[in-house]
Amino acid sequence: METGSVSLNLLFEFLWMGSGSVFCLIWSLSNLVRNRNLSGFVWSFILFSTGLWLLTGAFMFTGFYKYLPIIALVHIPFVFLSSTLLYFYLEYLFLEKPIQIKIYHFLPAFVSVLLLFPFYFGSDSYQLDVLEQMTKTEYGSVVVGLNFGIKLSILLSVGLFLLKEWIPNVRLSVFFTKKAIYSLIFILLIWIDLLLGSIGFTFQIPFFRKLSAYLLPVLMYFYYFTRELWAPFVSDVRDSIQRNKYEKSKLVSVQLETIDQRLYELMREKVFCDEDLSLSKLAEMAEVKPGQLSEYFHKRYGFGFYQYINQYRIEEAKRLLLESEERSILSIADSVGFNSKSTFNRVFLETVGSTPSEFRKQSKLT
């Protein structure tokens, strides 16, 4: 009876982490299908690595690795690469910087593969021996170091971005808004999770390591279901960073009127309807540098790229809602550049004061 109870608990634990793994892998594939650009690929890879990490954790912490020992460490190179890519994704998200991946960014992942060669190509009995005596053998210490290293690399990646961009440039008032609460909870939970895991591996405390592994699916579910609430906070942080970063003007050599004219022509061509439109892409069309265009928006309008583009998208959506009554709201959202109906509804409500369906109904009554 006791054995059966233990087996049931192990099965539950495996299913919990396994469900988080499947969720991340499906989310990764879905995002890749919808966003076929470099930023979409980077985010999909981060999700894929997280799913792989959860899968290996499910095998390790339940003891099921004994049936397939090689899977226990397969996530390490992927997570090392993800921690590097995460920094560039944060720059893309908050600074609107184009992601540029160089060969040397693969170095930590490559080194980890080299260190894991003996494990990957060893026999099942050798792999089991390594996994069950990680603190007692010299090579086991290497494996422990790599497991600690992936958590530390993520902490360093996020921490470096916070120290370099957030702390010097983001006003405290941004964090004391209703928009910020879910995002701050998510950030806090991430740090707690990584800290618990790091302490667990450093001092070999199984409880902390397990707790860190079990918390990760919660984080991914939480982020997925609150990511629409995260978007306004991201926008506020982005604006705060960009306002404070451009103390030294980058527009000295570029006439504001020249950019005005170029943007006017581009907006007449409705380039804003491209859902993949980014600051760097628009800057290239306008024949200026991304930093110059970003500063232009803040100097000229007092807000950033996304607010500027969304104004045109909403105006076009209003026209289509009135002129094409047979078209669905989802179809209109897609045609003006929004990649989800929920984002379209939120931006429309913030801009117009009513939802698209309410706007259409009110127009019929007047």
Short mmCIF file of C-alpha atoms in Angstrom, two decimals:
data_model
loop_
_atom_site.label_atom_id
_atom_site.label_comp_id
_atom_site.label_asym_id
_atom_site.label_seq_id
_atom_site.Cartn_x
_atom_site.Cartn_y
_atom_site.Cartn_z
CA MET A 1 0.00 0.00 0.00
CA GLU A 2 2.82 2.38 0.91
CA THR A 3 4.66 1.52 -2.32
CA GLY A 4 1.51 2.18 -4.34
CA SER A 5 1.07 5.53 -2.61
CA VAL A 6 4.65 6.54 -3.37
CA SER A 7 4.26 5.48 -7.00
CA LEU A 8 1.08 7.54 -7.29
CA ASN A 9 2.88 10.59 -5.90
CA LEU A 10 5.75 10.12 -8.33
CA LEU A 11 3.31 9.79 -11.21
CA PHE A 12 1.53 12.98 -10.16
CA GLU A 13 4.85 14.85 -9.94
CA PHE A 14 5.89 13.56 -13.36
CA LEU A 15 2.57 14.59 -14.91
CA TRP A 16 2.75 18.04 -13.33
CA MET A 17 6.17 18.89 -14.76
CA GLY A 18 5.40 16.96 -17.93
CA SER A 19 2.25 18.99 -18.50
CA GLY A 20 4.28 22.19 -18.18
CA SER A 21 6.77 20.79 -20.68
CA VAL A 22 4.09 19.90 -23.24
CA PHE A 23 2.47 23.31 -22.72
CA CYS A 24 5.75 25.15 -23.44
CA LEU A 25 6.55 23.00 -26.47
CA ILE A 26 3.10 23.56 -28.01
CA TRP A 27 3.32 27.29 -27.22
CA SER A 28 6.75 27.38 -28.86
CA LEU A 29 5.44 25.76 -32.04
CA SER A 30 2.35 27.98 -32.12
CA ASN A 31 4.44 31.14 -31.72
CA LEU A 32 6.82 30.01 -34.47
CA VAL A 33 3.93 29.49 -36.88
CA ARG A 34 2.43 32.91 -36.12
CA ASN A 35 5.66 34.93 -35.90
CA ARG A 36 8.04 33.87 -38.64
CA ASN A 37 10.70 36.45 -37.96
CA LEU A 38 13.90 36.49 -35.92
CA SER A 39 12.26 37.78 -32.73
CA GLY A 40 9.55 35.13 -33.07
CA PHE A 41 12.18 32.43 -33.56
CA VAL A 42 14.16 33.60 -30.50
CA TRP A 43 11.08 33.59 -28.26
CA SER A 44 10.06 30.17 -29.61
CA PHE A 45 13.53 28.82 -28.88
CA ILE A 46 13.38 30.14 -25.29
CA LEU A 47 9.99 28.44 -24.84
CA PHE A 48 11.31 25.22 -26.40
CA SER A 49 14.33 25.22 -24.06
CA THR A 50 12.05 25.80 -21.07
CA GLY A 51 9.85 22.89 -22.15
CA LEU A 52 12.91 20.68 -22.54
CA TRP A 53 14.15 21.76 -19.11
CA LEU A 54 10.80 20.83 -17.56
CA LEU A 55 10.81 17.48 -19.32
CA THR A 56 14.27 16.54 -18.04
CA GLY A 57 13.27 17.78 -14.58
CA ALA A 58 10.23 15.50 -14.67
CA PHE A 59 12.52 12.52 -15.34
CA MET A 60 15.15 13.53 -12.79
CA PHE A 61 13.03 14.41 -9.77
CA THR A 62 10.74 11.39 -10.07
CA GLY A 63 13.52 8.87 -10.67
CA PHE A 64 12.14 7.94 -14.09
CA TYR A 65 15.52 8.85 -15.59
CA LYS A 66 16.56 5.29 -14.72
CA TYR A 67 14.54 4.10 -17.70
CA LEU A 68 16.05 6.70 -20.09
CA PRO A 69 19.18 8.19 -18.47
CA ILE A 70 20.44 10.06 -21.56
CA ILE A 71 17.49 12.46 -21.43
CA ALA A 72 18.45 13.80 -18.00
CA LEU A 73 21.04 16.32 -19.24
CA VAL A 74 19.92 17.01 -22.80
CA HIS A 75 18.49 20.42 -21.85
CA ILE A 76 21.75 22.02 -20.66
CA PRO A 77 23.19 23.31 -24.00
CA PHE A 78 19.75 24.61 -25.03
CA VAL A 79 19.27 26.55 -21.78
CA PHE A 80 22.78 28.04 -21.99
CA LEU A 81 21.98 29.36 -25.47
CA SER A 82 18.55 30.57 -24.30
CA SER A 83 20.10 32.61 -21.49
CA THR A 84 22.19 34.50 -24.07
CA LEU A 85 19.24 34.95 -26.41
CA LEU A 86 17.07 36.13 -23.52
CA TYR A 87 19.23 39.24 -23.13
CA PHE A 88 18.81 40.13 -26.81
CA TYR A 89 15.08 39.43 -26.63
CA LEU A 90 14.75 41.81 -23.68
CA GLU A 91 16.63 44.46 -25.69
CA TYR A 92 14.23 43.89 -28.59
CA LEU A 93 11.19 44.03 -26.30
CA PHE A 94 12.09 47.08 -24.22
CA LEU A 95 14.54 48.99 -26.43
CA GLU A 96 13.16 48.04 -29.86
CA LYS A 97 16.68 47.00 -30.87
CA PRO A 98 17.03 44.49 -33.71
CA ILE A 99 18.29 41.08 -32.58
CA GLN A 100 21.76 40.34 -33.90
CA ILE A 101 23.12 36.87 -33.18
CA LYS A 102 26.86 36.28 -33.60
CA ILE A 103 28.80 33.01 -33.73
CA TYR A 104 30.47 33.63 -30.36
CA HIS A 105 27.05 33.75 -28.67
CA PHE A 106 26.94 29.98 -29.14
CA LEU A 107 30.18 29.50 -27.15
CA PRO A 108 28.66 28.63 -23.70
CA ALA A 109 26.33 26.08 -25.32
CA PHE A 110 29.19 24.65 -27.37
CA VAL A 111 31.48 24.31 -24.32
CA SER A 112 28.69 22.58 -22.39
CA VAL A 113 28.26 20.07 -25.25
CA LEU A 114 32.00 19.30 -25.14
CA LEU A 115 31.88 18.79 -21.37
CA LEU A 116 28.85 16.51 -21.71
CA PHE A 117 30.33 14.35 -24.49
CA PRO A 118 31.46 11.63 -22.03
CA PHE A 119 27.93 11.44 -20.64
CA TYR A 120 26.08 11.55 -23.97
CA PHE A 121 28.22 8.80 -25.50
CA GLY A 122 28.60 6.66 -22.38
CA SER A 123 26.71 3.44 -21.74
CA ASP A 124 23.39 3.43 -19.84
CA SER A 125 25.16 2.05 -16.76
CA TYR A 126 27.79 4.82 -16.91
CA GLN A 127 25.11 7.51 -17.29
CA LEU A 128 23.18 6.12 -14.32
CA ASP A 129 26.36 6.03 -12.27
CA VAL A 130 27.04 9.71 -13.06
CA LEU A 131 23.48 10.78 -12.22
CA GLU A 132 23.35 8.85 -8.94
CA GLN A 133 26.78 9.94 -7.69
CA MET A 134 26.96 13.51 -8.91
CA THR A 135 28.45 14.82 -5.65
CA LYS A 136 30.86 11.92 -5.18
CA THR A 137 32.83 11.82 -8.44
CA GLU A 138 34.97 14.35 -10.28
CA TYR A 139 32.87 14.22 -13.43
CA GLY A 140 29.70 14.39 -11.34
CA SER A 141 30.95 17.73 -10.01
CA VAL A 142 31.21 18.97 -13.62
CA VAL A 143 27.56 18.02 -14.17
CA VAL A 144 26.51 19.77 -10.95
CA GLY A 145 28.46 22.84 -12.09
CA LEU A 146 26.70 22.86 -15.46
CA ASN A 147 23.29 22.56 -13.80
CA PHE A 148 24.17 25.44 -11.51
CA GLY A 149 25.62 27.34 -14.48
CA ILE A 150 22.40 27.41 -16.49
CA LYS A 151 20.52 29.01 -13.61
CA LEU A 152 23.33 31.45 -12.97
CA SER A 153 23.53 32.36 -16.67
CA ILE A 154 19.83 33.29 -16.70
CA LEU A 155 20.21 35.32 -13.51
CA LEU A 156 23.20 37.14 -15.01
CA SER A 157 21.45 37.72 -18.35
CA VAL A 158 18.35 39.24 -16.77
CA GLY A 159 20.34 40.97 -14.02
CA LEU A 160 22.70 42.62 -16.51
CA PHE A 161 19.77 43.97 -18.50
CA LEU A 162 18.11 45.31 -15.35
CA LEU A 163 21.32 46.99 -14.15
CA LYS A 164 22.17 48.41 -17.56
CA GLU A 165 18.74 49.54 -18.77
CA TRP A 166 16.01 49.40 -16.12
CA ILE A 167 17.62 50.81 -13.00
CA PRO A 168 19.20 53.90 -14.65
CA ASN A 169 16.29 54.72 -16.96
CA VAL A 170 12.94 53.50 -15.60
CA ARG A 171 11.06 55.83 -13.30
CA LEU A 172 9.74 54.34 -10.06
CA SER A 173 6.25 55.61 -10.83
CA VAL A 174 6.01 53.05 -13.66
CA PHE A 175 6.13 50.23 -11.10
CA PHE A 176 3.30 51.64 -8.96
CA THR A 177 0.53 51.35 -11.50
CA LYS A 178 -2.21 48.76 -11.91
CA LYS A 179 -0.59 47.72 -15.18
CA ALA A 180 2.58 46.71 -13.35
CA ILE A 181 1.21 44.40 -10.68
CA TYR A 182 0.99 41.15 -12.69
CA SER A 183 4.33 41.81 -14.36
CA LEU A 184 6.08 42.50 -11.05
CA ILE A 185 4.61 39.34 -9.53
CA PHE A 186 5.89 37.35 -12.51
CA ILE A 187 9.39 38.90 -12.29
CA LEU A 188 9.50 38.27 -8.53
CA LEU A 189 8.47 34.62 -8.97
CA ILE A 190 11.16 34.10 -11.64
CA TRP A 191 13.86 35.41 -9.32
CA ILE A 192 12.59 33.30 -6.43
CA ASP A 193 12.53 30.22 -8.66
CA LEU A 194 16.07 30.76 -9.98
CA LEU A 195 17.38 31.65 -6.52
CA LEU A 196 15.89 28.50 -4.98
CA GLY A 197 17.40 26.37 -7.74
CA SER A 198 20.80 28.03 -7.42
CA ILE A 199 20.85 27.55 -3.63
CA GLY A 200 19.70 23.95 -4.07
CA PHE A 201 22.56 23.13 -6.45
CA THR A 202 25.19 25.13 -4.55
CA PHE A 203 24.49 23.58 -1.15
CA GLN A 204 22.99 20.32 -2.46
CA ILE A 205 19.59 20.84 -0.83
CA PRO A 206 17.14 18.51 -2.70
CA PHE A 207 14.05 20.28 -1.32
CA PHE A 208 15.05 23.65 -2.86
CA ARG A 209 15.93 22.01 -6.18
CA LYS A 210 12.58 20.22 -6.28
CA LEU A 211 10.64 23.32 -5.28
CA SER A 212 12.36 25.29 -8.06
CA ALA A 213 11.42 22.62 -10.61
CA TYR A 214 7.78 22.49 -9.47
CA LEU A 215 7.45 26.29 -9.55
CA LEU A 216 8.53 26.59 -13.19
CA PRO A 217 5.25 25.28 -14.72
CA VAL A 218 3.36 27.74 -12.50
CA LEU A 219 5.45 30.59 -13.95
CA MET A 220 4.79 29.56 -17.54
CA TYR A 221 1.02 29.15 -16.98
CA PHE A 222 0.91 32.46 -15.10
CA TYR A 223 2.74 34.32 -17.86
CA TYR A 224 0.66 32.78 -20.65
CA PHE A 225 -2.67 33.77 -19.09
CA THR A 226 -1.54 37.27 -18.07
CA ARG A 227 0.62 38.21 -21.07
CA GLU A 228 -2.03 40.61 -22.40
CA LEU A 229 -1.84 42.45 -19.05
CA TRP A 230 1.96 42.43 -19.36
CA ALA A 231 1.85 44.28 -22.71
CA PRO A 232 0.83 47.74 -21.33
CA PHE A 233 3.53 47.48 -18.66
CA VAL A 234 6.14 46.64 -21.29
CA SER A 235 5.02 49.70 -23.25
CA ASP A 236 5.33 51.97 -20.19
CA VAL A 237 8.80 50.62 -19.33
CA ARG A 238 9.90 50.99 -22.96
CA ASP A 239 8.77 54.63 -23.04
CA SER A 240 10.46 55.39 -19.73
CA ILE A 241 13.76 53.88 -20.90
CA GLN A 242 13.69 55.67 -24.23
CA ARG A 243 12.83 59.06 -22.72
CA ASN A 244 15.79 58.90 -20.39
CA LYS A 245 18.27 57.46 -22.86
CA TYR A 246 18.20 60.29 -25.37
CA GLU A 247 19.69 63.14 -23.36
CA LYS A 248 22.31 63.64 -26.08
CA SER A 249 20.44 64.21 -29.27
CA LYS A 250 20.96 61.84 -32.18
CA LEU A 251 18.90 64.04 -34.46
CA VAL A 252 21.49 66.75 -35.00
CA SER A 253 22.22 65.60 -38.53
CA VAL A 254 18.62 64.79 -39.41
CA GLN A 255 15.92 67.40 -40.00
CA LEU A 256 12.67 66.65 -38.16
CA GLU A 257 10.72 67.94 -41.15
CA THR A 258 12.49 65.43 -43.39
CA ILE A 259 11.41 62.55 -41.15
CA ASP A 260 7.90 64.04 -41.00
CA GLN A 261 7.63 63.90 -44.77
CA ARG A 262 9.06 60.40 -45.10
CA LEU A 263 6.75 59.01 -42.43
CA TYR A 264 3.76 60.80 -43.96
CA GLU A 265 4.43 59.07 -47.28
CA LEU A 266 4.96 55.68 -45.62
CA MET A 267 1.74 55.98 -43.62
CA ARG A 268 -0.14 56.85 -46.83
CA GLU A 269 1.16 53.56 -48.23
CA LYS A 270 -0.27 51.90 -45.08
CA VAL A 271 2.96 50.19 -44.04
CA PHE A 272 1.46 50.11 -40.52
CA CYS A 273 -0.73 47.20 -41.66
CA ASP A 274 2.33 44.94 -41.66
CA GLU A 275 2.10 42.96 -38.41
CA ASP A 276 5.87 42.37 -38.52
CA LEU A 277 6.63 46.10 -38.71
CA SER A 278 9.32 47.03 -36.20
CA LEU A 279 11.17 50.20 -35.27
CA SER A 280 14.28 49.08 -37.17
CA LYS A 281 12.22 48.14 -40.24
CA LEU A 282 10.42 51.49 -40.30
CA ALA A 283 13.71 53.33 -39.70
CA GLU A 284 15.20 51.60 -42.73
CA MET A 285 12.22 52.69 -44.84
CA ALA A 286 12.54 56.26 -43.54
CA GLU A 287 16.33 56.22 -44.20
CA VAL A 288 17.33 57.00 -40.61
CA LYS A 289 18.87 55.00 -37.77
CA PRO A 290 16.54 53.21 -35.30
CA GLY A 291 17.86 55.33 -32.43
CA GLN A 292 17.16 58.52 -34.36
CA LEU A 293 13.62 57.44 -35.20
CA SER A 294 12.91 56.40 -31.62
CA GLU A 295 14.09 59.78 -30.34
CA TYR A 296 12.08 61.51 -33.06
CA PHE A 297 8.85 59.93 -31.77
CA HIS A 298 9.54 61.02 -28.20
CA LYS A 299 10.61 64.54 -29.16
CA ARG A 300 7.79 65.08 -31.64
CA TYR A 301 4.90 63.23 -29.96
CA GLY A 302 5.97 62.33 -26.44
CA PHE A 303 5.49 58.60 -26.99
CA GLY A 304 7.16 55.68 -28.72
CA PHE A 305 7.00 53.70 -31.93
CA TYR A 306 4.17 51.35 -30.98
CA GLN A 307 1.82 54.11 -29.88
CA TYR A 308 2.53 55.97 -33.11
CA ILE A 309 1.81 52.92 -35.30
CA ASN A 310 -1.23 51.89 -33.26
CA GLN A 311 -2.84 55.29 -33.85
CA TYR A 312 -2.84 54.65 -37.59
CA ARG A 313 -3.95 51.05 -37.14
CA ILE A 314 -6.92 52.08 -35.00
CA GLU A 315 -7.97 54.81 -37.45
CA GLU A 316 -7.85 52.30 -40.30
CA ALA A 317 -9.78 49.79 -38.19
CA LYS A 318 -12.48 52.39 -37.44
CA ARG A 319 -12.88 53.03 -41.17
CA LEU A 320 -13.19 49.31 -41.94
CA LEU A 321 -15.64 48.72 -39.08
CA LEU A 322 -17.96 51.35 -40.58
CA GLU A 323 -17.48 50.63 -44.28
CA SER A 324 -17.29 46.82 -44.18
CA GLU A 325 -20.03 45.74 -41.81
CA GLU A 326 -19.96 42.17 -43.11
CA ARG A 327 -16.32 41.68 -42.10
CA SER A 328 -15.56 40.07 -38.76
CA ILE A 329 -13.63 41.95 -36.09
CA LEU A 330 -10.87 39.32 -36.21
CA SER A 331 -10.48 39.83 -39.96
CA ILE A 332 -10.21 43.59 -39.49
CA ALA A 333 -7.70 43.17 -36.65
CA ASP A 334 -5.51 41.01 -38.89
CA SER A 335 -5.77 43.39 -41.85
CA VAL A 336 -4.59 46.44 -39.88
CA GLY A 337 -1.56 44.71 -38.34
CA PHE A 338 -2.66 43.26 -35.00
CA ASN A 339 -1.61 39.63 -34.49
CA SER A 340 -4.33 38.82 -31.95
CA LYS A 341 -7.92 39.86 -31.37
CA SER A 342 -7.37 40.41 -27.65
CA THR A 343 -4.53 42.90 -28.29
CA PHE A 344 -6.67 44.69 -30.89
CA ASN A 345 -9.61 44.94 -28.46
CA ARG A 346 -7.38 46.27 -25.67
CA VAL A 347 -5.65 48.94 -27.82
CA PHE A 348 -8.96 49.94 -29.44
CA LEU A 349 -10.61 50.34 -26.02
CA GLU A 350 -7.68 52.41 -24.70
CA THR A 351 -7.68 54.65 -27.78
CA VAL A 352 -11.38 55.03 -28.62
CA GLY A 353 -13.03 54.39 -25.26
CA SER A 354 -15.14 51.48 -26.47
CA THR A 355 -14.57 48.02 -27.88
CA PRO A 356 -14.68 47.49 -31.67
CA SER A 357 -18.07 45.76 -31.45
CA GLU A 358 -19.49 48.57 -29.28
CA PHE A 359 -18.08 51.16 -31.71
CA ARG A 360 -19.78 49.43 -34.63
CA LYS A 361 -23.12 49.21 -32.79
CA GLN A 362 -23.00 52.86 -31.70
CA SER A 363 -22.28 53.96 -35.26
CA LYS A 364 -25.42 52.20 -36.51
CA LEU A 365 -27.54 54.04 -33.95
CA THR A 366 -26.34 57.53 -34.94
#
